[in-house]
Amino acid sequence: MTADLVVVGAGVVGAAGAYFASLAGLRVVVVERGALAGGTSSAGEGNLLVSDKEAGPELDLALYSQRIWREDLGEHAGLWEFESKGGLVVAASEHGLASLRELTVHQRRYGVEVRDVARAELRDYEPHLSDGLAGAAFYPQDAQVQPMLVVAHLLRLAREAGALVRTRTEVVGFLRDGDRVTGVRTTGGDIPAGAVLNATGTWAGGVADLAGVHVPVLPRRGFILVTEPMPSRTIRHKVYAAEYVGDVASSDAALQTSPVVEGTGSGTILIGSSRERVGFDRTVSGKAIGTLAAKAIALFPMLREVRAMRTYLGFRPYCPDHLPVIGPDPRAPGLWHACGHEGAGIGLSAGTGKLIAQALAGDGPDLDLTPFAPDRFPEPEEALR
Amino acid sequence: MPDTYDVAVVGAGPAGLAAAVESAAAGLGVVLIDAAGQPGGQYWRHYDENHARPDDRRGHHGWSTFTRLRERLDALTATGRIRYLPGHQVWLVTRDENGAFTLQLTPTTSTRVDGAEEAGLSRAETARALILCPGGYDRQLPIPGWDLPGVMAAGGAQALLKGHRTLAGRRAVVAGTGPFLLPVATGLARAGASLAAVVEANGTLGWLRDPVGAMSVPGKGVEALQYAALMARHRIPYRRGTVIREILGEGRVEAVRIARVDRVDGRLAGPEEEIAADLVALGWGFTPSLELPLMLGAETRRDVDGSLVVVVDDLQRSSVDGVYVAGEATGVGGAALAVAEGRLSAVALGVALRRTPESSRRAVVAVIGRLSREIRRGRRFAAAMHRAYPVPVAWTRWLSDSTLVCRCEEVSYGDLVRAHRDLGAEDPRTLKMLARPGMGWCQGRVCGFATAEISACLSRRETTAEDLRPLSTRSLAVPVTLGELAALADDLPGN
């Protein structure tokens, strides 16, 4: 078996890369050590957000991805329950509202659609919101998908375009010709390839190590609570507190929580979000899920009597500068990366996959990949000095 | 912070009752936590004691064992050596850096109780060791029509009788496999129901597959003869090698269609026949409740009957330090075995915590020896029963495309086949993520076993413990209100 492109990792970013590369005519083989979407792709809410991004390269990528989701992938939207539900960012205080308004000024300049929502209009958007909130901003572009279905269908479509998907196949090394990466060594045999894409999310640092290059992706743990099913449209949008934007951008290792509340098609309500750097510890933290519940109740008092059915956790792939790693690695020609999307991987996957396919095909990508360059980080030795 | 007990015993059925009284007798400080309002578990479930009648013991086996345990519990509770917390469910267990366990509790009743502390309700308890005796519940297989009103778990029909003296229907069919179908059927008949049939998938010749195992617990043979006599007295037709093919009815159960199955693998083999009924009670053995052991990371395995069970050593210790497990969670085997396991775990814990006085060491060693022998015999008997009444290998072939597998989320067998074939769901976890079986209110308690078996069958392999684990693991052992969760954040240290 030989390939033009081996994609390592069958999460949402790998699936999008495989899909667009297959459409571009490349012979693609996807290798995955576990099952489809077995890592972070199945551990989030499935958000496609522009609202939580400050002006900069990540917002550019988010807006680009919006276009890909709605145009290139628009015909398949129903397969993965795409819902353009909109996001409502609420501020508890006048001070918080002033900061939020300031953020929206910059976002608008970048092409984000935002509506200012006055205190008196809040209940028109969300009838169950708490009293005493100062105001909000509404982002109609914010949308949601069911990420497992995205992965499964993108890979199905890729297979129909000729791709092969090998699950339970772990990459244990790379085939090399000098510095050049010429394929992968797997538990299921060697696969020579013109290019290899490292799309292993939170585990991408380990795969990069196998090729002798440094990519500093770290796990940032998050919990989500899932409630019992509620009547439809109990909570209509993705609703979160303005402090969330600050938490997303922070690099603190200690537990941070900011309430993010939204309904789903099945009637359950999802409650996030927590962030803490505790390695790959899978123990349920009473402190984290208790705090999530308390903050969700502060936004929606009616949630106090609603039951949580389960909680799940995942590990966001986090880089020190909060930007993903996308593009060819000049330190190991033939090796490409698409990883480190932190908590935004579902939303950013569509744009990332398309850009990677364009760059691999030798066309100039629609978006400049320089801010996402894999070699932009200091080497570990330099960092210590 | 509440006092730290030497041991928290979870569950007050046969295993938990025995474990609690034996722990207290060994000098340990005990908190006994149970979901029900009165002790006994599912096995010794009985009518509200405030309205007891002398005939409550009818149909109960080992009732004298229960009353003895019950008297000891009452005495030990009265003297403060056991703190007994009925009406409480454990929803989360965490462990601190000293190894102590904290159990978060929620009241069993769905009605909100204001001023929980005043009402005698506890929100959390801590203990140095755990003896988990969570029991089990009826295992179900999906059948066309099993979502109709009038279809119940065999244990559910029995619980209504034992706990509320309520008959769930007038003309009943009890179906599935295993000796448990007999007490359910005879109980319903004695209460006045007309029993249209007991539909047993296996042949009774199955006993002969392992005569040594079947003979290892002599009392069981007598029990079987008693049931046979009761079946005859109530003229209950016993259909062997037969299964319910479909449950029929408009809006509720009106009839069942039964068919003969192949003796070897359970493939449908015979002419079909319709039987009128307004109650269908189904049971295919039992599923142990493993929420707490799995939450704590205890090692599990697939038992002879296909259920996921906790691995324990010869002193009932799980792979997690300080966590003992007794009763059905270590392998379905009935009440007598559960009592022995509960006692052994308590005695072993007493020794481990060095509470056994030097003078009684020899006696304790003798007790451990006796209980161990009793448990080995009980296990052999249970294994023989499991081999005699297996879930038929070919059961997934009874399903049609539209048969609901997960009733909560209305996921059909066809949905599972498509998620496997078109979307690449090769294992139960991926199947759950893509097609939603086990994502609803019951969180896979009912459909978990079936989903694991279907997933393995679609991939043309044997079901493994790996297949069973994802649908047996629950992050919250029971649903809990967000208000209770929020209170937890205030109770815990941290930022």
PDB file of C-alpha atoms in Angstrom, chain B residues 217-361:
ATOM      1  CA  VAL B 217     -25.845 -26.649  46.784  1.00  0.00           C
ATOM      2  CA  PRO B 218     -28.267 -29.372  47.963  1.00  0.00           C
ATOM      3  CA  GLY B 219     -31.004 -27.004  49.182  1.00  0.00           C
ATOM      4  CA  LYS B 220     -31.466 -25.697  45.656  1.00  0.00           C
ATOM      5  CA  GLY B 221     -32.751 -29.065  44.448  1.00  0.00           C
ATOM      6  CA  VAL B 222     -35.507 -28.958  47.048  1.00  0.00           C
ATOM      7  CA  GLU B 223     -36.384 -25.404  46.001  1.00  0.00           C
ATOM      8  CA  ALA B 224     -36.691 -26.521  42.370  1.00  0.00           C
ATOM      9  CA  LEU B 225     -39.028 -29.365  43.355  1.00  0.00           C
ATOM     10  CA  GLN B 226     -41.188 -26.952  45.341  1.00  0.00           C
ATOM     11  CA  TYR B 227     -41.547 -24.715  42.306  1.00  0.00           C
ATOM     12  CA  ALA B 228     -42.321 -27.669  40.083  1.00  0.00           C
ATOM     13  CA  ALA B 229     -45.105 -28.630  42.498  1.00  0.00           C
ATOM     14  CA  LEU B 230     -46.462 -25.068  42.537  1.00  0.00           C
ATOM     15  CA  MET B 231     -46.379 -24.885  38.747  1.00  0.00           C
ATOM     16  CA  ALA B 232     -48.398 -28.105  38.648  1.00  0.00           C
ATOM     17  CA  ARG B 233     -50.848 -26.965  41.310  1.00  0.00           C
ATOM     18  CA  HIS B 234     -51.591 -23.746  39.432  1.00  0.00           C
ATOM     19  CA  ARG B 235     -51.636 -25.666  36.102  1.00  0.00           C
ATOM     20  CA  ILE B 236     -49.129 -23.273  34.531  1.00  0.00           C
ATOM     21  CA  PRO B 237     -48.068 -24.370  31.032  1.00  0.00           C
ATOM     22  CA  TYR B 238     -44.259 -24.497  30.831  1.00  0.00           C
ATOM     23  CA  ARG B 239     -43.018 -24.089  27.249  1.00  0.00           C
ATOM     24  CA  ARG B 240     -39.401 -25.150  26.902  1.00  0.00           C
ATOM     25  CA  GLY B 241     -37.134 -24.329  23.968  1.00  0.00           C
ATOM     26  CA  THR B 242     -39.497 -21.492  23.097  1.00  0.00           C
ATOM     27  CA  VAL B 243     -39.219 -17.715  22.907  1.00  0.00           C
ATOM     28  CA  ILE B 244     -41.530 -14.772  22.418  1.00  0.00           C
ATOM     29  CA  ARG B 245     -41.114 -13.745  18.816  1.00  0.00           C
ATOM     30  CA  GLU B 246     -43.218 -10.622  19.032  1.00  0.00           C
ATOM     31  CA  ILE B 247     -45.462  -8.843  21.519  1.00  0.00           C
ATOM     32  CA  LEU B 248     -48.725  -7.768  19.907  1.00  0.00           C
ATOM     33  CA  GLY B 249     -51.261  -5.097  20.762  1.00  0.00           C
ATOM     34  CA  GLU B 250     -52.803  -1.768  19.891  1.00  0.00           C
ATOM     35  CA  GLY B 251     -51.719   0.709  22.536  1.00  0.00           C
ATOM     36  CA  ARG B 252     -51.091  -2.057  25.082  1.00  0.00           C
ATOM     37  CA  VAL B 253     -50.284  -5.769  25.252  1.00  0.00           C
ATOM     38  CA  GLU B 254     -52.975  -8.050  23.861  1.00  0.00           C
ATOM     39  CA  ALA B 255     -51.046 -11.172  22.903  1.00  0.00           C
ATOM     40  CA  VAL B 256     -47.647 -12.698  22.301  1.00  0.00           C
ATOM     41  CA  ARG B 257     -46.460 -14.709  19.343  1.00  0.00           C
ATOM     42  CA  ILE B 258     -44.167 -17.517  20.422  1.00  0.00           C
ATOM     43  CA  ALA B 259     -41.905 -19.785  18.381  1.00  0.00           C
ATOM     44  CA  ARG B 260     -39.707 -22.811  18.996  1.00  0.00           C
ATOM     45  CA  VAL B 261     -35.961 -22.260  18.845  1.00  0.00           C
ATOM     46  CA  ASP B 262     -33.074 -24.493  17.920  1.00  0.00           C
ATOM     47  CA  ARG B 263     -31.685 -26.233  21.020  1.00  0.00           C
ATOM     48  CA  VAL B 264     -28.071 -25.596  20.127  1.00  0.00           C
ATOM     49  CA  ASP B 265     -27.855 -21.923  19.199  1.00  0.00           C
ATOM     50  CA  GLY B 266     -31.337 -20.527  19.681  1.00  0.00           C
ATOM     51  CA  ARG B 267     -32.099 -19.875  16.029  1.00  0.00           C
ATOM     52  CA  LEU B 268     -35.856 -19.700  15.353  1.00  0.00           C
ATOM     53  CA  ALA B 269     -36.888 -23.176  14.321  1.00  0.00           C
ATOM     54  CA  GLY B 270     -40.512 -23.790  14.645  1.00  0.00           C
ATOM     55  CA  PRO B 271     -44.123 -23.022  14.054  1.00  0.00           C
ATOM     56  CA  GLU B 272     -45.444 -19.857  15.620  1.00  0.00           C
ATOM     57  CA  GLU B 273     -48.407 -19.629  17.924  1.00  0.00           C
ATOM     58  CA  GLU B 274     -50.339 -16.743  19.446  1.00  0.00           C
ATOM     59  CA  ILE B 275     -51.268 -16.558  23.127  1.00  0.00           C
ATOM     60  CA  ALA B 276     -53.562 -13.864  24.538  1.00  0.00           C
ATOM     61  CA  ALA B 277     -52.152 -11.924  27.510  1.00  0.00           C
ATOM     62  CA  ASP B 278     -52.338  -8.495  29.132  1.00  0.00           C
ATOM     63  CA  LEU B 279     -49.096  -8.790  31.111  1.00  0.00           C
ATOM     64  CA  VAL B 280     -45.717  -9.909  29.788  1.00  0.00           C
ATOM     65  CA  ALA B 281     -42.912 -10.298  32.339  1.00  0.00           C
ATOM     66  CA  LEU B 282     -39.467 -10.714  30.788  1.00  0.00           C
ATOM     67  CA  GLY B 283     -36.203 -11.829  32.322  1.00  0.00           C
ATOM     68  CA  TRP B 284     -32.984 -13.121  30.794  1.00  0.00           C
ATOM     69  CA  GLY B 285     -30.948 -13.505  33.959  1.00  0.00           C
ATOM     70  CA  PHE B 286     -29.552 -10.466  35.736  1.00  0.00           C
ATOM     71  CA  THR B 287     -27.292  -7.509  35.142  1.00  0.00           C
ATOM     72  CA  PRO B 288     -25.157  -6.506  38.132  1.00  0.00           C
ATOM     73  CA  SER B 289     -25.131  -2.783  38.992  1.00  0.00           C
ATOM     74  CA  LEU B 290     -21.503  -1.808  38.549  1.00  0.00           C
ATOM     75  CA  GLU B 291     -21.684   2.000  38.657  1.00  0.00           C
ATOM     76  CA  LEU B 292     -19.698   2.378  41.881  1.00  0.00           C
ATOM     77  CA  PRO B 293     -17.004  -0.275  41.323  1.00  0.00           C
ATOM     78  CA  LEU B 294     -16.380   1.047  37.800  1.00  0.00           C
ATOM     79  CA  MET B 295     -16.315   4.651  39.032  1.00  0.00           C
ATOM     80  CA  LEU B 296     -13.561   3.607  41.439  1.00  0.00           C
ATOM     81  CA  GLY B 297     -11.614   1.860  38.675  1.00  0.00           C
ATOM     82  CA  ALA B 298     -12.146  -1.724  39.844  1.00  0.00           C
ATOM     83  CA  GLU B 299     -11.075  -4.437  37.438  1.00  0.00           C
ATOM     84  CA  THR B 300     -13.960  -6.277  35.770  1.00  0.00           C
ATOM     85  CA  ARG B 301     -14.435  -9.414  33.688  1.00  0.00           C
ATOM     86  CA  ARG B 302     -17.121 -11.160  31.658  1.00  0.00           C
ATOM     87  CA  ASP B 303     -18.749 -13.944  33.698  1.00  0.00           C
ATOM     88  CA  VAL B 304     -20.142 -17.304  32.548  1.00  0.00           C
ATOM     89  CA  ASP B 305     -23.588 -15.730  32.031  1.00  0.00           C
ATOM     90  CA  GLY B 306     -22.144 -12.976  29.820  1.00  0.00           C
ATOM     91  CA  SER B 307     -22.506 -10.243  32.434  1.00  0.00           C
ATOM     92  CA  LEU B 308     -19.777  -7.816  33.370  1.00  0.00           C
ATOM     93  CA  VAL B 309     -18.768  -8.484  37.000  1.00  0.00           C
ATOM     94  CA  VAL B 310     -16.125  -7.208  39.408  1.00  0.00           C
ATOM     95  CA  VAL B 311     -12.974  -9.278  39.812  1.00  0.00           C
ATOM     96  CA  VAL B 312     -12.477 -10.135  43.511  1.00  0.00           C
ATOM     97  CA  ASP B 313      -9.908 -12.277  45.289  1.00  0.00           C
ATOM     98  CA  ASP B 314     -10.684 -15.014  47.813  1.00  0.00           C
ATOM     99  CA  LEU B 315     -11.401 -12.382  50.502  1.00  0.00           C
ATOM    100  CA  GLN B 316     -13.833 -10.356  48.311  1.00  0.00           C
ATOM    101  CA  ARG B 317     -11.211  -7.641  47.688  1.00  0.00           C
ATOM    102  CA  SER B 318     -11.456  -5.808  44.363  1.00  0.00           C
ATOM    103  CA  SER B 319      -8.383  -4.541  42.509  1.00  0.00           C
ATOM    104  CA  VAL B 320      -8.835  -1.156  44.240  1.00  0.00           C
ATOM    105  CA  ASP B 321      -7.215  -0.919  47.657  1.00  0.00           C
ATOM    106  CA  GLY B 322      -9.835  -0.698  50.409  1.00  0.00           C
ATOM    107  CA  VAL B 323     -12.784  -1.614  48.158  1.00  0.00           C
ATOM    108  CA  TYR B 324     -14.540  -4.923  48.854  1.00  0.00           C
ATOM    109  CA  VAL B 325     -17.400  -6.122  46.683  1.00  0.00           C
ATOM    110  CA  ALA B 326     -20.006  -8.750  47.582  1.00  0.00           C
ATOM    111  CA  GLY B 327     -23.160 -10.213  46.079  1.00  0.00           C
ATOM    112  CA  GLU B 328     -24.373 -10.119  42.482  1.00  0.00           C
ATOM    113  CA  ALA B 329     -21.761  -7.521  41.451  1.00  0.00           C
ATOM    114  CA  THR B 330     -19.075 -10.225  41.711  1.00  0.00           C
ATOM    115  CA  GLY B 331     -21.140 -12.707  39.699  1.00  0.00           C
ATOM    116  CA  VAL B 332     -24.859 -13.439  39.757  1.00  0.00           C
ATOM    117  CA  GLY B 333     -25.394 -16.267  42.214  1.00  0.00           C
ATOM    118  CA  GLY B 334     -28.420 -15.637  44.437  1.00  0.00           C
ATOM    119  CA  ALA B 335     -29.075 -14.614  48.011  1.00  0.00           C
ATOM    120  CA  ALA B 336     -27.415 -17.402  49.992  1.00  0.00           C
ATOM    121  CA  LEU B 337     -24.129 -16.850  48.177  1.00  0.00           C
ATOM    122  CA  ALA B 338     -24.500 -13.087  48.585  1.00  0.00           C
ATOM    123  CA  VAL B 339     -24.920 -13.431  52.358  1.00  0.00           C
ATOM    124  CA  ALA B 340     -21.766 -15.545  52.579  1.00  0.00           C
ATOM    125  CA  GLU B 341     -19.815 -13.025  50.467  1.00  0.00           C
ATOM    126  CA  GLY B 342     -21.070 -10.115  52.539  1.00  0.00           C
ATOM    127  CA  ARG B 343     -20.017 -11.832  55.764  1.00  0.00           C
ATOM    128  CA  LEU B 344     -16.628 -12.818  54.390  1.00  0.00           C
ATOM    129  CA  SER B 345     -15.852  -9.288  53.179  1.00  0.00           C
ATOM    130  CA  ALA B 346     -16.661  -7.910  56.649  1.00  0.00           C
ATOM    131  CA  VAL B 347     -14.594 -10.498  58.490  1.00  0.00           C
ATOM    132  CA  ALA B 348     -11.685  -9.944  56.095  1.00  0.00           C
ATOM    133  CA  LEU B 349     -11.924  -6.179  56.516  1.00  0.00           C
ATOM    134  CA  GLY B 350     -11.941  -6.579  60.318  1.00  0.00           C
ATOM    135  CA  VAL B 351      -8.682  -8.500  60.057  1.00  0.00           C
ATOM    136  CA  ALA B 352      -7.206  -5.983  57.601  1.00  0.00           C
ATOM    137  CA  LEU B 353      -8.009  -3.073  59.944  1.00  0.00           C
ATOM    138  CA  ARG B 354      -6.566  -5.115  62.863  1.00  0.00           C
ATOM    139  CA  ARG B 355      -9.786  -5.040  64.862  1.00  0.00           C
ATOM    140  CA  THR B 356      -9.783  -8.746  65.520  1.00  0.00           C
ATOM    141  CA  PRO B 357      -8.582  -9.416  69.067  1.00  0.00           C
ATOM    142  CA  GLU B 358      -5.707 -11.900  69.439  1.00  0.00           C
ATOM    143  CA  SER B 359      -7.943 -14.253  71.428  1.00  0.00           C
ATOM    144  CA  SER B 360     -10.404 -14.732  68.564  1.00  0.00           C
ATOM    145  CA  ARG B 361      -7.881 -15.052  65.715  1.00  0.00           C
TER     146      ARG B 361
END
